[in-house]
Structures are given as structure tokens and as C-alpha cells.
Short mmCIF file of C-alpha atoms and ligand atoms in Angstrom, two decimals:
data_model
loop_
_atom_site.label_atom_id
_atom_site.label_comp_id
_atom_site.label_asym_id
_atom_site.label_seq_id
_atom_site.Cartn_x
_atom_site.Cartn_y
_atom_site.Cartn_z
CA UNK A 1 -13.84 60.55 -144.66
CA UNK A 2 -12.84 57.16 -142.98
CA UNK A 3 -15.50 54.83 -142.57
CA UNK A 4 -16.05 51.89 -139.95
CA UNK A 5 -18.53 49.30 -141.13
CA UNK A 6 -19.36 45.78 -141.23
CA UNK A 7 -19.16 45.04 -145.02
CA UNK A 8 -21.36 42.48 -146.97
CA UNK A 9 -19.71 40.05 -149.40
CA UNK A 10 -17.19 42.12 -151.51
CA UNK A 11 -16.06 39.79 -154.23
CA UNK A 12 -12.26 41.01 -155.19
CA UNK A 13 -11.51 44.42 -154.39
CA UNK A 14 -8.14 46.38 -154.34
CA UNK A 15 -6.00 48.30 -151.89
CA UNK A 16 -2.50 49.86 -151.73
CA UNK A 17 -2.23 48.62 -148.30
CA UNK A 18 -4.05 45.84 -146.17
CA UNK A 19 -3.97 46.44 -142.08
CA UNK A 20 -4.72 42.98 -140.28
CA UNK A 21 -6.15 43.93 -136.80
CA UNK A 22 -8.17 46.65 -135.29
CA UNK A 23 -6.34 47.21 -131.91
CA UNK A 24 -4.44 50.25 -131.35
CA UNK A 25 -1.32 49.50 -133.37
CA UNK A 26 -3.35 48.44 -136.50
CA UNK A 27 -5.51 51.65 -136.11
CA UNK A 28 -2.29 53.81 -135.93
CA UNK A 29 -0.84 52.20 -138.78
CA UNK A 30 -4.04 52.68 -140.97
CA UNK A 31 -3.90 56.46 -139.93
CA UNK A 32 -0.23 56.78 -141.12
CA UNK A 33 -0.87 55.04 -144.30
CA UNK A 34 -3.62 56.99 -145.32
CA UNK A 35 -1.77 60.02 -144.39
CA UNK A 36 0.85 58.98 -146.73
CA UNK A 37 -1.72 58.86 -149.52
CA UNK A 38 -2.26 54.92 -149.59
CA UNK A 39 -5.59 53.56 -150.13
CA UNK A 40 -5.87 51.62 -147.00
CA UNK A 41 -8.23 48.77 -145.75
CA UNK A 42 -8.20 47.48 -142.10
CA UNK A 43 -9.75 44.21 -141.46
CA UNK A 44 -10.79 43.13 -138.11
CA UNK A 45 -12.50 39.88 -137.05
CA UNK A 46 -14.21 41.14 -134.01
CA UNK A 47 -17.34 43.71 -134.03
CA UNK A 48 -15.38 46.63 -132.77
CA UNK A 49 -11.97 48.27 -132.59
CA UNK A 50 -10.07 48.09 -129.52
CA UNK A 51 -11.57 45.03 -128.03
CA UNK A 52 -8.92 42.56 -127.61
CA UNK A 53 -5.63 43.33 -125.73
CA UNK A 54 -5.85 46.90 -126.21
CA UNK A 55 -8.79 46.90 -124.06
CA UNK A 56 -7.26 44.66 -121.37
CA UNK A 57 -4.20 47.21 -121.20
CA UNK A 58 -3.43 49.35 -118.07
CA UNK A 59 -2.79 51.97 -120.68
CA UNK A 60 0.44 53.49 -119.57
CA UNK A 61 3.48 54.80 -121.57
CA UNK A 62 6.75 55.80 -120.76
CA UNK A 63 9.91 57.45 -121.94
CA UNK A 64 12.15 55.67 -119.34
CA UNK A 65 13.96 53.26 -121.84
CA UNK A 66 17.84 52.36 -121.52
CA UNK A 67 17.89 51.43 -125.30
CA UNK A 68 18.21 54.36 -127.58
CA UNK A 69 15.83 52.96 -130.16
CA UNK A 70 13.30 52.22 -127.79
CA UNK A 71 13.65 55.59 -126.17
CA UNK A 72 13.48 57.40 -129.84
CA UNK A 73 10.16 55.38 -130.46
CA UNK A 74 8.79 56.39 -126.92
CA UNK A 75 9.78 60.18 -127.09
CA UNK A 76 8.10 60.26 -130.55
CA UNK A 77 5.02 58.60 -129.19
CA UNK A 78 4.60 60.64 -126.19
CA UNK A 79 5.02 63.75 -128.25
CA UNK A 80 2.31 62.64 -130.52
CA UNK A 81 -0.01 61.72 -127.52
CA UNK A 82 0.68 65.22 -126.08
CA UNK A 83 -0.45 66.86 -129.46
CA UNK A 84 -2.83 64.25 -130.60
CA UNK A 85 -5.92 66.53 -131.55
CA UNK A 86 -3.41 68.32 -133.95
CA UNK A 87 -1.93 65.10 -135.36
CA UNK A 88 -5.08 63.34 -136.08
CA UNK A 89 -6.80 66.84 -137.22
CA UNK A 90 -9.88 66.27 -135.12
CA UNK A 91 -10.26 69.15 -132.13
CA UNK A 92 -13.00 67.17 -130.36
CA UNK A 93 -11.04 64.17 -129.57
CA UNK A 94 -9.88 63.75 -125.96
CA UNK A 95 -7.57 60.85 -125.15
CA UNK A 96 -7.30 61.84 -121.63
CA UNK A 97 -3.46 62.14 -121.20
CA UNK A 98 -2.58 61.87 -117.66
CA UNK A 99 1.29 62.73 -117.03
CA UNK A 100 1.84 61.87 -113.38
CA UNK A 101 4.87 59.88 -114.07
CA UNK A 102 6.35 56.39 -113.64
CA UNK A 103 8.00 55.67 -110.60
CA UNK A 104 10.15 52.54 -110.40
CA UNK A 105 10.67 51.82 -106.74
CA UNK A 106 12.86 49.46 -104.82
CA UNK A 107 13.62 48.56 -101.29
CA UNK A 108 16.56 46.40 -102.27
CA UNK A 109 19.96 48.32 -101.61
CA UNK A 110 21.59 46.25 -104.30
CA UNK A 111 19.25 47.49 -106.95
CA UNK A 112 20.18 51.19 -106.16
CA UNK A 113 23.39 51.39 -108.18
CA UNK A 114 21.50 49.96 -111.16
CA UNK A 115 18.76 52.86 -110.87
CA UNK A 116 21.58 55.45 -110.74
CA UNK A 117 23.28 53.98 -113.78
CA UNK A 118 19.68 53.64 -115.83
CA UNK A 119 19.14 57.65 -114.92
CA UNK A 120 22.78 58.22 -116.40
CA UNK A 121 21.94 56.29 -119.29
CA UNK A 122 18.53 58.28 -120.09
CA UNK A 123 20.48 61.48 -119.87
CA UNK A 124 23.35 60.24 -122.31
CA UNK A 125 20.49 59.20 -124.74
CA UNK A 126 18.45 62.32 -124.48
CA UNK A 127 15.40 61.54 -122.35
CA UNK A 128 14.51 64.80 -120.84
CA UNK A 129 13.20 64.89 -117.22
CA UNK A 130 14.32 61.78 -115.86
CA UNK A 131 15.60 61.66 -112.37
CA UNK A 132 17.10 59.23 -109.55
CA UNK A 133 15.39 59.82 -106.31
CA UNK A 134 17.04 58.93 -103.00
CA UNK A 135 15.25 57.56 -99.91
CA UNK A 136 14.64 61.02 -98.10
CA UNK A 137 13.43 62.89 -101.04
CA UNK A 138 11.24 59.90 -102.19
CA UNK A 139 9.39 59.71 -99.05
CA UNK A 140 8.77 63.63 -99.03
CA UNK A 141 7.44 63.37 -102.39
CA UNK A 142 5.61 60.21 -102.25
CA UNK A 143 4.23 59.87 -98.70
CA UNK A 144 2.16 56.83 -99.68
CA UNK A 145 5.20 54.79 -100.16
CA UNK A 146 6.23 52.16 -97.42
CA UNK A 147 9.05 53.19 -94.87
CA UNK A 148 11.43 50.55 -96.37
CA UNK A 149 11.38 52.21 -99.85
CA UNK A 150 14.95 53.14 -100.39
CA UNK A 151 15.28 54.75 -103.92
CA UNK A 152 13.47 55.25 -107.17
CA UNK A 153 13.63 56.36 -110.68
CA UNK A 154 11.02 58.98 -112.08
CA UNK A 155 10.18 60.93 -115.07
CA UNK A 156 6.99 63.21 -114.64
CA UNK A 157 6.33 63.11 -118.38
CA UNK A 158 5.35 59.38 -118.19
CA UNK A 159 1.66 58.36 -117.55
CA UNK A 160 -1.46 56.97 -119.23
CA UNK A 161 -4.35 57.86 -121.48
CA UNK A 162 -7.56 56.32 -122.79
CA UNK A 163 -6.59 53.42 -125.29
CA UNK A 164 -10.02 53.43 -126.52
CA UNK A 165 -10.04 57.10 -127.47
CA UNK A 166 -6.74 56.83 -129.10
CA UNK A 167 -7.76 54.07 -131.37
CA UNK A 168 -10.86 55.46 -132.43
CA UNK A 169 -9.25 58.96 -132.80
CA UNK A 170 -6.64 57.18 -135.21
CA UNK A 171 -9.72 55.63 -137.21
CA UNK A 172 -11.86 58.78 -137.25
CA UNK A 173 -8.84 60.63 -138.37
CA UNK A 174 -7.62 58.32 -140.95
CA UNK A 175 -8.63 59.97 -144.19
CA UNK A 176 -10.38 57.93 -146.56
CA UNK A 177 -9.36 54.53 -144.96
CA UNK A 178 -11.92 51.78 -144.74
CA UNK A 179 -12.00 49.79 -141.41
CA UNK A 180 -13.98 46.62 -142.03
CA UNK A 181 -15.23 44.85 -138.82
CA UNK A 182 -16.56 41.17 -138.47
CA UNK A 183 -14.12 40.39 -141.20
CA UNK A 184 -11.69 37.64 -140.75
CA UNK A 185 -8.35 36.94 -142.73
CA UNK A 186 -8.29 33.43 -143.63
CA UNK A 187 -5.34 33.38 -145.78
CA UNK A 188 -2.58 35.52 -147.55
CA UNK A 189 -1.68 34.98 -151.29
CA UNK A 190 1.98 35.30 -152.65
CA UNK A 191 3.29 35.41 -156.04
CA UNK A 192 6.99 35.68 -157.38
CA UNK A 193 6.85 39.40 -156.39
CA UNK A 194 5.86 38.72 -152.83
CA UNK A 195 2.41 39.36 -151.14
CA UNK A 196 -0.58 39.86 -153.72
CA UNK A 197 -3.63 39.36 -151.94
CA UNK A 198 -5.39 38.92 -148.54
CA UNK A 199 -8.21 36.41 -148.30
CA UNK A 200 -11.13 37.07 -145.90
CA UNK A 201 -14.48 35.54 -145.28
CA UNK A 202 -16.09 38.25 -146.75
CA UNK A 203 -13.98 38.59 -150.06
CA UNK A 204 -10.33 39.01 -151.50
CA UNK A 205 -8.44 42.09 -151.37
CA UNK A 206 -5.69 42.56 -153.88
CA UNK A 207 -2.83 44.35 -152.55
CA UNK A 208 1.17 44.46 -152.38
CA UNK A 209 1.40 45.62 -148.99
CA UNK A 210 -0.05 43.95 -145.75
CA UNK A 211 0.90 45.23 -142.32
CA UNK A 212 0.48 42.37 -139.67
CA UNK A 213 -1.06 43.94 -136.50
CA UNK A 214 -2.98 41.02 -135.29
CA UNK A 215 -1.45 41.38 -131.81
CA UNK A 216 -1.53 37.91 -130.09
CA UNK A 217 -2.66 36.33 -133.37
CA UNK A 218 0.36 37.66 -135.31
CA UNK A 219 2.30 34.38 -135.30
CA UNK A 220 -0.93 32.93 -137.00
CA UNK A 221 -0.94 35.56 -139.51
CA UNK A 222 2.79 35.36 -140.22
CA UNK A 223 2.23 31.74 -141.22
CA UNK A 224 -0.30 32.48 -143.80
CA UNK A 225 2.51 34.38 -145.44
CA UNK A 226 5.00 31.50 -145.04
CA UNK A 227 6.77 33.52 -142.08
CA UNK A 228 7.69 31.88 -138.86
CA UNK A 229 7.73 34.62 -136.33
CA UNK A 230 9.07 33.80 -133.06
CA UNK A 231 6.45 34.77 -130.97
CA UNK A 232 5.39 33.34 -127.33
CA UNK A 233 1.98 34.34 -126.02
CA UNK A 234 1.50 34.46 -122.47
CA UNK A 235 -1.74 35.66 -120.62
CA UNK A 236 -1.48 38.80 -118.60
CA UNK A 237 -4.33 40.24 -116.22
CA UNK A 238 -5.05 43.25 -114.28
CA UNK A 239 -7.62 44.16 -111.44
CA UNK A 240 -9.52 47.23 -110.74
CA UNK A 241 -10.10 47.92 -106.91
CA UNK A 242 -12.53 50.18 -105.70
CA UNK A 243 -11.04 51.84 -102.47
CA UNK A 244 -11.58 54.41 -100.28
CA UNK A 245 -8.09 54.48 -98.62
CA UNK A 246 -7.36 57.76 -97.47
CA UNK A 247 -3.38 57.36 -97.79
CA UNK A 248 -4.18 56.53 -101.59
CA UNK A 249 -3.51 60.10 -103.30
CA UNK A 250 -5.27 60.38 -106.89
CA UNK A 251 -2.25 62.25 -107.87
CA UNK A 252 0.06 59.34 -107.45
CA UNK A 253 2.10 58.24 -110.41
CA UNK A 254 2.15 54.66 -112.06
CA UNK A 255 4.22 53.00 -109.35
CA UNK A 256 6.16 49.92 -110.19
CA UNK A 257 7.71 47.60 -107.30
CA UNK A 258 10.90 46.55 -108.69
CA UNK A 259 11.30 43.71 -106.18
CA UNK A 260 8.05 41.67 -106.49
CA UNK A 261 7.01 43.09 -110.01
CA UNK A 262 3.79 44.40 -108.73
CA UNK A 263 2.59 47.68 -110.06
CA UNK A 264 -0.49 49.92 -109.56
CA UNK A 265 -1.97 53.49 -110.59
CA UNK A 266 -4.84 55.49 -109.60
CA UNK A 267 -8.08 55.19 -111.45
CA UNK A 268 -11.30 56.79 -111.06
CA UNK A 269 -12.62 55.55 -107.77
CA UNK A 270 -9.84 53.38 -106.87
CA UNK A 271 -6.80 51.66 -108.67
CA UNK A 272 -5.66 49.47 -111.16
CA UNK A 273 -2.94 46.90 -109.84
CA UNK A 274 -1.19 43.84 -111.46
CA UNK A 275 1.77 41.97 -111.59
CA UNK A 276 3.81 40.04 -113.81
CA UNK A 277 3.04 36.21 -112.60
CA UNK A 278 6.40 34.30 -113.44
CA UNK A 279 4.74 31.05 -113.41
CA UNK A 280 2.03 32.01 -116.04
CA UNK A 281 2.81 29.23 -118.57
CA UNK A 282 2.66 30.34 -122.66
CA UNK A 283 -0.74 29.67 -123.92
CA UNK A 284 -2.01 29.78 -127.44
CA UNK A 285 -3.81 33.04 -128.66
CA UNK A 286 -7.41 33.11 -127.72
CA UNK A 287 -10.49 35.32 -128.38
CA UNK A 288 -11.82 34.86 -124.91
CA UNK A 289 -9.60 34.06 -122.10
CA UNK A 290 -11.26 32.68 -118.54
CA UNK A 291 -11.48 35.03 -115.51
CA UNK A 292 -9.16 34.22 -112.92
CA UNK A 293 -10.94 35.04 -109.79
CA UNK A 294 -7.92 34.65 -107.68
CA UNK A 295 -5.96 37.31 -109.48
CA UNK A 296 -7.28 40.31 -107.81
CA UNK A 297 -6.43 38.96 -104.33
CA UNK A 298 -3.09 37.99 -105.49
CA UNK A 299 -2.53 41.58 -106.92
CA UNK A 300 -3.63 43.39 -104.10
CA UNK A 301 -1.18 40.92 -102.00
CA UNK A 302 1.51 42.07 -104.29
CA UNK A 303 1.02 45.87 -103.94
CA UNK A 304 -0.03 45.93 -100.37
CA UNK A 305 1.00 42.72 -98.74
CA UNK A 306 0.95 44.39 -95.43
CA UNK A 307 0.06 47.56 -93.81
CA UNK A 308 3.62 48.58 -93.14
CA UNK A 309 4.86 47.91 -96.51
CA UNK A 310 2.30 50.41 -98.29
CA UNK A 311 1.57 50.95 -101.87
CA UNK A 312 4.98 50.28 -103.55
C1 FAD B 401 -2.96 43.26 -118.48
C2 FAD B 401 -2.23 44.02 -119.55
C3 FAD B 401 -1.75 45.30 -119.06
C4 FAD B 401 -1.02 46.05 -120.28
N1 FAD B 401 -0.54 47.13 -119.86
C5 FAD B 401 0.18 47.87 -120.83
C6 FAD B 401 0.50 49.13 -120.61
O1 FAD B 401 0.32 49.74 -119.62
N2 FAD B 401 1.27 50.07 -121.67
C7 FAD B 401 1.65 49.19 -122.78
O2 FAD B 401 2.00 49.91 -123.73
N3 FAD B 401 1.07 48.05 -123.07
C8 FAD B 401 0.33 47.38 -122.08
N4 FAD B 401 -0.07 46.06 -122.52
C9 FAD B 401 0.40 45.50 -123.83
C10 FAD B 401 -0.67 46.11 -124.85
O3 FAD B 401 -2.00 46.05 -124.43
C11 FAD B 401 -0.59 45.61 -126.15
O4 FAD B 401 0.65 45.54 -126.43
C12 FAD B 401 -1.21 46.47 -127.25
O5 FAD B 401 -2.69 46.41 -126.64
C13 FAD B 401 -1.24 45.49 -128.42
O6 FAD B 401 -1.95 45.93 -129.49
P1 FAD B 401 -2.54 45.34 -130.78
O7 FAD B 401 -3.04 46.60 -131.86
O8 FAD B 401 -1.09 45.03 -131.61
O9 FAD B 401 -3.08 44.08 -130.46
P2 FAD B 401 -4.62 44.00 -130.20
O10 FAD B 401 -5.26 45.02 -129.30
O11 FAD B 401 -4.82 42.51 -129.52
O12 FAD B 401 -5.22 43.71 -131.56
C14 FAD B 401 -5.15 42.76 -132.40
C15 FAD B 401 -6.40 42.69 -133.22
O13 FAD B 401 -6.12 41.80 -134.26
C16 FAD B 401 -7.34 41.05 -134.46
N5 FAD B 401 -7.08 39.87 -135.39
C17 FAD B 401 -6.27 38.80 -135.14
N6 FAD B 401 -6.43 37.87 -135.90
C18 FAD B 401 -7.14 38.31 -137.04
C19 FAD B 401 -7.54 37.79 -138.25
N7 FAD B 401 -7.21 36.50 -138.75
N8 FAD B 401 -8.50 38.48 -139.01
C20 FAD B 401 -8.81 39.84 -138.74
N9 FAD B 401 -8.42 40.43 -137.45
C21 FAD B 401 -7.58 39.60 -136.64
C22 FAD B 401 -7.91 40.96 -133.25
O14 FAD B 401 -9.52 40.60 -133.14
C23 FAD B 401 -7.46 41.84 -132.55
O15 FAD B 401 -8.59 42.95 -132.46
C24 FAD B 401 -0.99 45.38 -121.57
C25 FAD B 401 -1.39 44.13 -121.82
C26 FAD B 401 -2.21 43.37 -120.81
C27 FAD B 401 -2.78 42.10 -121.26
#
């Protein structure tokens, strides 16, 4: 049975594999390593799993990728989300998979050929369910869109889930893996054969396999092992808006405006919205980021700049 603990000082211990970072990627990695029969220890410097980038996400997943490698990963991941209870072997887990699709919308005529091309590519590389939707159908099927919306790509299998439940589901189902909270990696030792130990502020773990799942801190962990990983870290944000707008259906898909890069999806009692700010500068990884109080207003403006544009 896996264990999530805050360990006392442990001197030197041994593991087949050490996973650094307890976000969704680390937790899933520890799950699969333990399933492969490896004695696995995950170390997380914070006091809980799923508490840094994973907690900040809008939690969406999609199958619409034009690169085959990405599509293969996404299709396998979505199939896993759809059967999560069986995968982790815990019937009581509910990761709240909500499949209402991703709708990539444009009101720019020049983008329409690219959208059609993307859908052809989805079909060529074997993504089921992807469709191009022209203007007339678009407004019939998604009446909340602004009148000037011209076309979209859509796949009803895309959607969102609870990343918190998924992260803890992987951890709970991870065989006899150990999850050490409040344990910070301070160094990685190497010898002629490669990695040989992970130093933490609680002790040393001898191992020949380290998986770097440190999210925004992955570059710093890489440096500990002598690797220069070409990563840039950029702050991203989201806003939750409580709203009683009657033209906002709770059954709406995750809707992305391809022109101004705003996006939104329904969330209990309102919506989550955001946009990718092209002017946001790179910044070093941080455990706490300042709240940007203008972001919510700017996000609303992006997804709903004027009444006539509507939510697109
Ligand atoms: C606003 C926003 C919206 C997003 N929306 C989506 C979305 O809809 N869909 C999607 O797929 N992705 C989305 N993302 C991206 C997604 O959140 C991340 O890709 C994902 O959560 C990364 O998970 P992770 O486990 O790699 O990293 P994290 O969740 O950041 O976990 C890394 C962990 O490593 C730990 N760590 C770091 N250094 C050390 C150390 N020295 N010792 C011990 N532990 C350490 C950290 O404390 C942290 O808990 C979004 C991101 C943001 C910010």
C-alpha cells in the first residue's frame, strides 16, 4: 500500500527509482514505476501533492494535435482518464472527467483553410471524432457564440477533469511506493555509471534512476545532475468568474478564441477564463507568485470584449 508521509531524518536509504516532484506528472510517474515492480520513492518539497503548477491549471485535455507523437500520447492519456478507476485499481476514485469538447473558434476568414487542414491531418493520423464546423452549423450547435464566428474545429472527446483527484488517485494506487512530503532535493550525486544518489534535506537516497518531474524547477534539478536543460519559465494565470449570465450554457465546451488567444470553460457557478499574455516576460521559477489583480478584468475583456462578440 502506498504511503504519503512527512518523513523524519532517514540517513541513507535505497530505492530503485526516485521521482522528484509531486505534481500530476510525478505522481503518475511514481504510479507507473511501482506498477513495473520498482521500489519507488517520490520526494516533494511542499507539504502536499498537486500544490504548485498542477493546482493552477484549468485542467483541460485534448486529442486535437497535428503532430502524430503528441496525438499518440494524448489518445493513450484520454483512454486512461476514461478508465481511471480500472487503471489505478481503486473503484472509489472519481476524477470528474467531463467530455464536452474543445472548440477552437475563429472570426478570421484567413484562418479557415488552416482549420480545415488541421482536421484533415487529425483524420490522417487517426484521431477519431475530430470535425470542422462551418459558420451555419457552428451557430446552431453553439448559439452562445458571437455572430461573427466563422468556423471551428471540435472534438467532443476532449474536456477536463479534476487534476487534484487524478494526482492523488495515482498516488493512492501506486503499489508500495513512498511519497515523502516536505523533503527537498538539494543535490544529485553521480559516478562513472551515471546517477548514484539523490541528496535531500532529510537524508540521502541511493538509486540508479532519477526522474525529474519538478515542473518549473526542472531546469534547476537538471543542473544538479550536470545537465543544461533549455527551459524557459513564464508565469501563466487563470481567473474564476462567478456569473449568472443566462446565455452561458453549463454544457458549453472549452472554447478557445484563435484570434485573441482568450479561452474559457464552464465551472460550477460560473466560468474559468484566461488568455496567454504575449507580453508576459520570462521569470525564474518561484514557490509563490504574486496575485495580479488586473488579470481577471483583462481575461473577461478577452473572452467577452463587447456584448456583440459574445463568449468566443
Ligand atoms: C494558468 C494555467 C493553466 C493551465 N492549464 C492547463 C490545461 O488546461 N491543460 C494542461 O494540460 N496543462 C495546463 N497547464 C499546465 C499544467 O498545469 C502543467 O503542465 C502541469 O501541472 C505540470 O505538472 P508537473 O507535475 O510537471 O509540475 P508541478 O505541478 O509544478 O509539480 C512539480 C513539483 O516539483 C516540486 N519540486 C520542485 N523542485 C523540487 C525540489 N528541489 N525538491 C522536491 N520537490 C521539488 C514542486 O514543489 C512541485 O510540487 C496550465 C498551467 C497554468 C499555470
